[in-house]
XYZ file of C-alpha atoms in Angstrom:
158
model
C -38.239 21.229 -112.035
C -37.958 20.339 -108.411
C -38.579 17.657 -107.065
C -39.424 16.728 -103.032
C -40.297 13.876 -100.462
C -39.282 13.589 -96.753
C -37.995 17.906 -97.455
C -35.079 16.696 -100.105
C -35.324 19.633 -102.046
C -33.396 19.283 -105.130
C -33.648 21.732 -108.743
C -33.092 20.547 -112.047
C -29.447 20.963 -112.168
C -28.776 19.332 -109.170
C -30.594 16.080 -111.305
C -28.110 17.343 -114.078
C -25.117 16.650 -112.008
C -26.001 13.636 -110.817
C -26.901 11.852 -114.134
C -23.257 13.134 -115.220
C -21.403 10.881 -112.380
C -23.698 8.245 -112.235
C -22.590 7.944 -115.369
C -18.981 8.623 -114.534
C -18.054 8.871 -110.962
C -14.803 9.712 -112.065
C -15.425 12.849 -113.978
C -13.894 15.942 -112.586
C -16.190 18.627 -111.158
C -14.485 21.410 -113.489
C -15.548 19.188 -115.975
C -18.783 19.003 -114.907
C -19.195 22.651 -114.360
C -18.107 23.228 -118.195
C -21.008 21.217 -119.385
C -23.121 22.667 -117.385
C -21.684 25.909 -118.466
C -21.966 26.954 -114.178
C -19.389 27.610 -112.295
C -17.166 25.264 -110.917
C -18.031 26.401 -107.315
C -21.143 25.964 -108.038
C -21.114 22.304 -108.550
C -18.666 22.080 -105.408
C -21.547 23.675 -103.151
C -24.093 21.389 -105.287
C -22.608 17.784 -104.436
C -22.182 19.051 -101.056
C -25.608 19.847 -100.174
C -26.594 16.670 -102.311
C -24.058 14.814 -99.413
C -25.116 16.197 -96.503
C -29.018 15.913 -97.673
C -28.378 11.816 -98.142
C -28.471 11.862 -102.036
C -25.240 11.395 -102.118
C -23.813 8.476 -99.924
C -20.149 8.014 -101.770
C -19.024 6.319 -104.577
C -17.367 2.979 -105.414
C -14.902 0.963 -107.517
C -16.937 -1.321 -109.852
C -15.387 -4.691 -110.887
C -16.004 -7.180 -112.450
C -15.561 -10.642 -110.359
C -15.697 -13.351 -113.039
C -12.210 -11.111 -114.131
C -10.679 -12.234 -110.322
C -12.187 -15.745 -109.844
C -15.297 -15.147 -108.609
C -17.630 -17.370 -110.862
C -20.959 -17.809 -108.631
C -23.319 -15.653 -108.619
C -26.339 -16.845 -106.240
C -29.933 -15.245 -105.079
C -30.467 -16.945 -101.928
C -34.243 -16.329 -100.049
C -34.313 -16.495 -96.454
C -36.813 -17.436 -94.574
C -37.046 -17.055 -90.441
C -38.049 -18.660 -87.746
C -39.755 -15.390 -86.538
C -40.019 -11.456 -87.872
C -38.302 -10.476 -84.480
C -34.657 -12.995 -85.458
C -33.751 -10.418 -88.793
C -31.836 -7.724 -86.469
C -30.019 -10.198 -85.297
C -29.694 -12.510 -87.951
C -28.525 -9.459 -89.943
C -25.959 -8.882 -87.008
C -24.727 -12.170 -87.893
C -25.056 -12.184 -91.872
C -22.771 -8.543 -92.490
C -20.056 -11.142 -91.039
C -20.377 -13.275 -94.448
C -18.480 -11.273 -96.686
C -19.420 -12.923 -100.016
C -23.258 -10.819 -99.106
C -22.667 -8.345 -100.843
C -26.754 -7.478 -100.625
C -29.227 -7.937 -98.270
C -33.512 -6.861 -98.356
C -35.450 -6.751 -95.804
C -38.355 -8.144 -98.133
C -42.411 -8.555 -98.085
C -43.295 -11.942 -100.160
C -42.472 -15.818 -99.537
C -39.424 -14.940 -98.292
C -38.104 -12.690 -95.088
C -35.117 -11.796 -96.382
C -32.929 -11.638 -100.086
C -29.581 -12.031 -100.350
C -26.606 -11.484 -103.347
C -24.176 -13.761 -102.669
C -21.117 -14.107 -104.960
C -18.426 -16.658 -104.670
C -15.629 -18.280 -106.175
C -17.086 -21.150 -107.607
C -19.924 -24.347 -106.727
C -17.568 -25.111 -103.686
C -17.246 -21.823 -102.171
C -20.859 -21.165 -102.369
C -21.707 -25.050 -100.527
C -19.617 -23.938 -97.943
C -20.889 -20.462 -97.785
C -23.888 -21.431 -97.226
C -24.113 -25.243 -95.081
C -21.584 -23.538 -92.776
C -21.558 -19.948 -93.126
C -25.084 -18.783 -93.699
C -27.370 -22.079 -92.542
C -25.477 -21.581 -88.977
C -26.924 -18.632 -88.916
C -29.556 -18.161 -85.575
C -32.848 -17.515 -86.355
C -32.733 -18.537 -90.273
C -35.191 -21.432 -90.571
C -34.122 -21.967 -94.173
C -33.142 -21.180 -97.801
C -33.509 -20.933 -100.984
C -30.750 -21.102 -103.742
C -30.705 -19.358 -107.040
C -27.849 -19.266 -109.596
C -27.412 -16.462 -111.569
C -26.646 -17.646 -115.140
C -26.267 -14.606 -116.481
C -26.032 -10.356 -115.600
C -27.898 -9.326 -118.573
C -28.898 -5.540 -116.795
C -27.286 -4.000 -114.627
C -27.792 -0.166 -114.245
C -28.675 2.810 -111.920
C -31.570 4.636 -111.970
C -32.403 6.622 -114.639
C -33.132 10.159 -113.589
C -35.492 12.590 -116.073
C -33.360 15.502 -116.903
């Protein structure tokens, strides 16, 4: 099975490597090689290729924000005054550390953000003092998440 798109060529072995790493990014290359019955060098070469192609953008340590005192997860629909202010607004929003995701969207909002805060008072400060003061933002609409029910990577059909 070969997948193509934007000059990216990856095969079934690449997909299997990705699947294993998406389950556990700490798995050693030697263990991947053993499971897939290939050499460790093959895994290194394939990983380098996928990094060079931009398929693999790095790896992250996932933490549970609640366990370290960040109890509020909120989503924010952001209305811009006009589309031309998007790039400047993004640069200003990039400096607000509580924003952990930001998307340029179609539909009702211009942008959609995920925000992690300690409590509702912290959220209020972030919204009123930081986000609302960004030049180009007309208004926002806030949704507080009560529970995250599903969080996962895409499923790779291997």
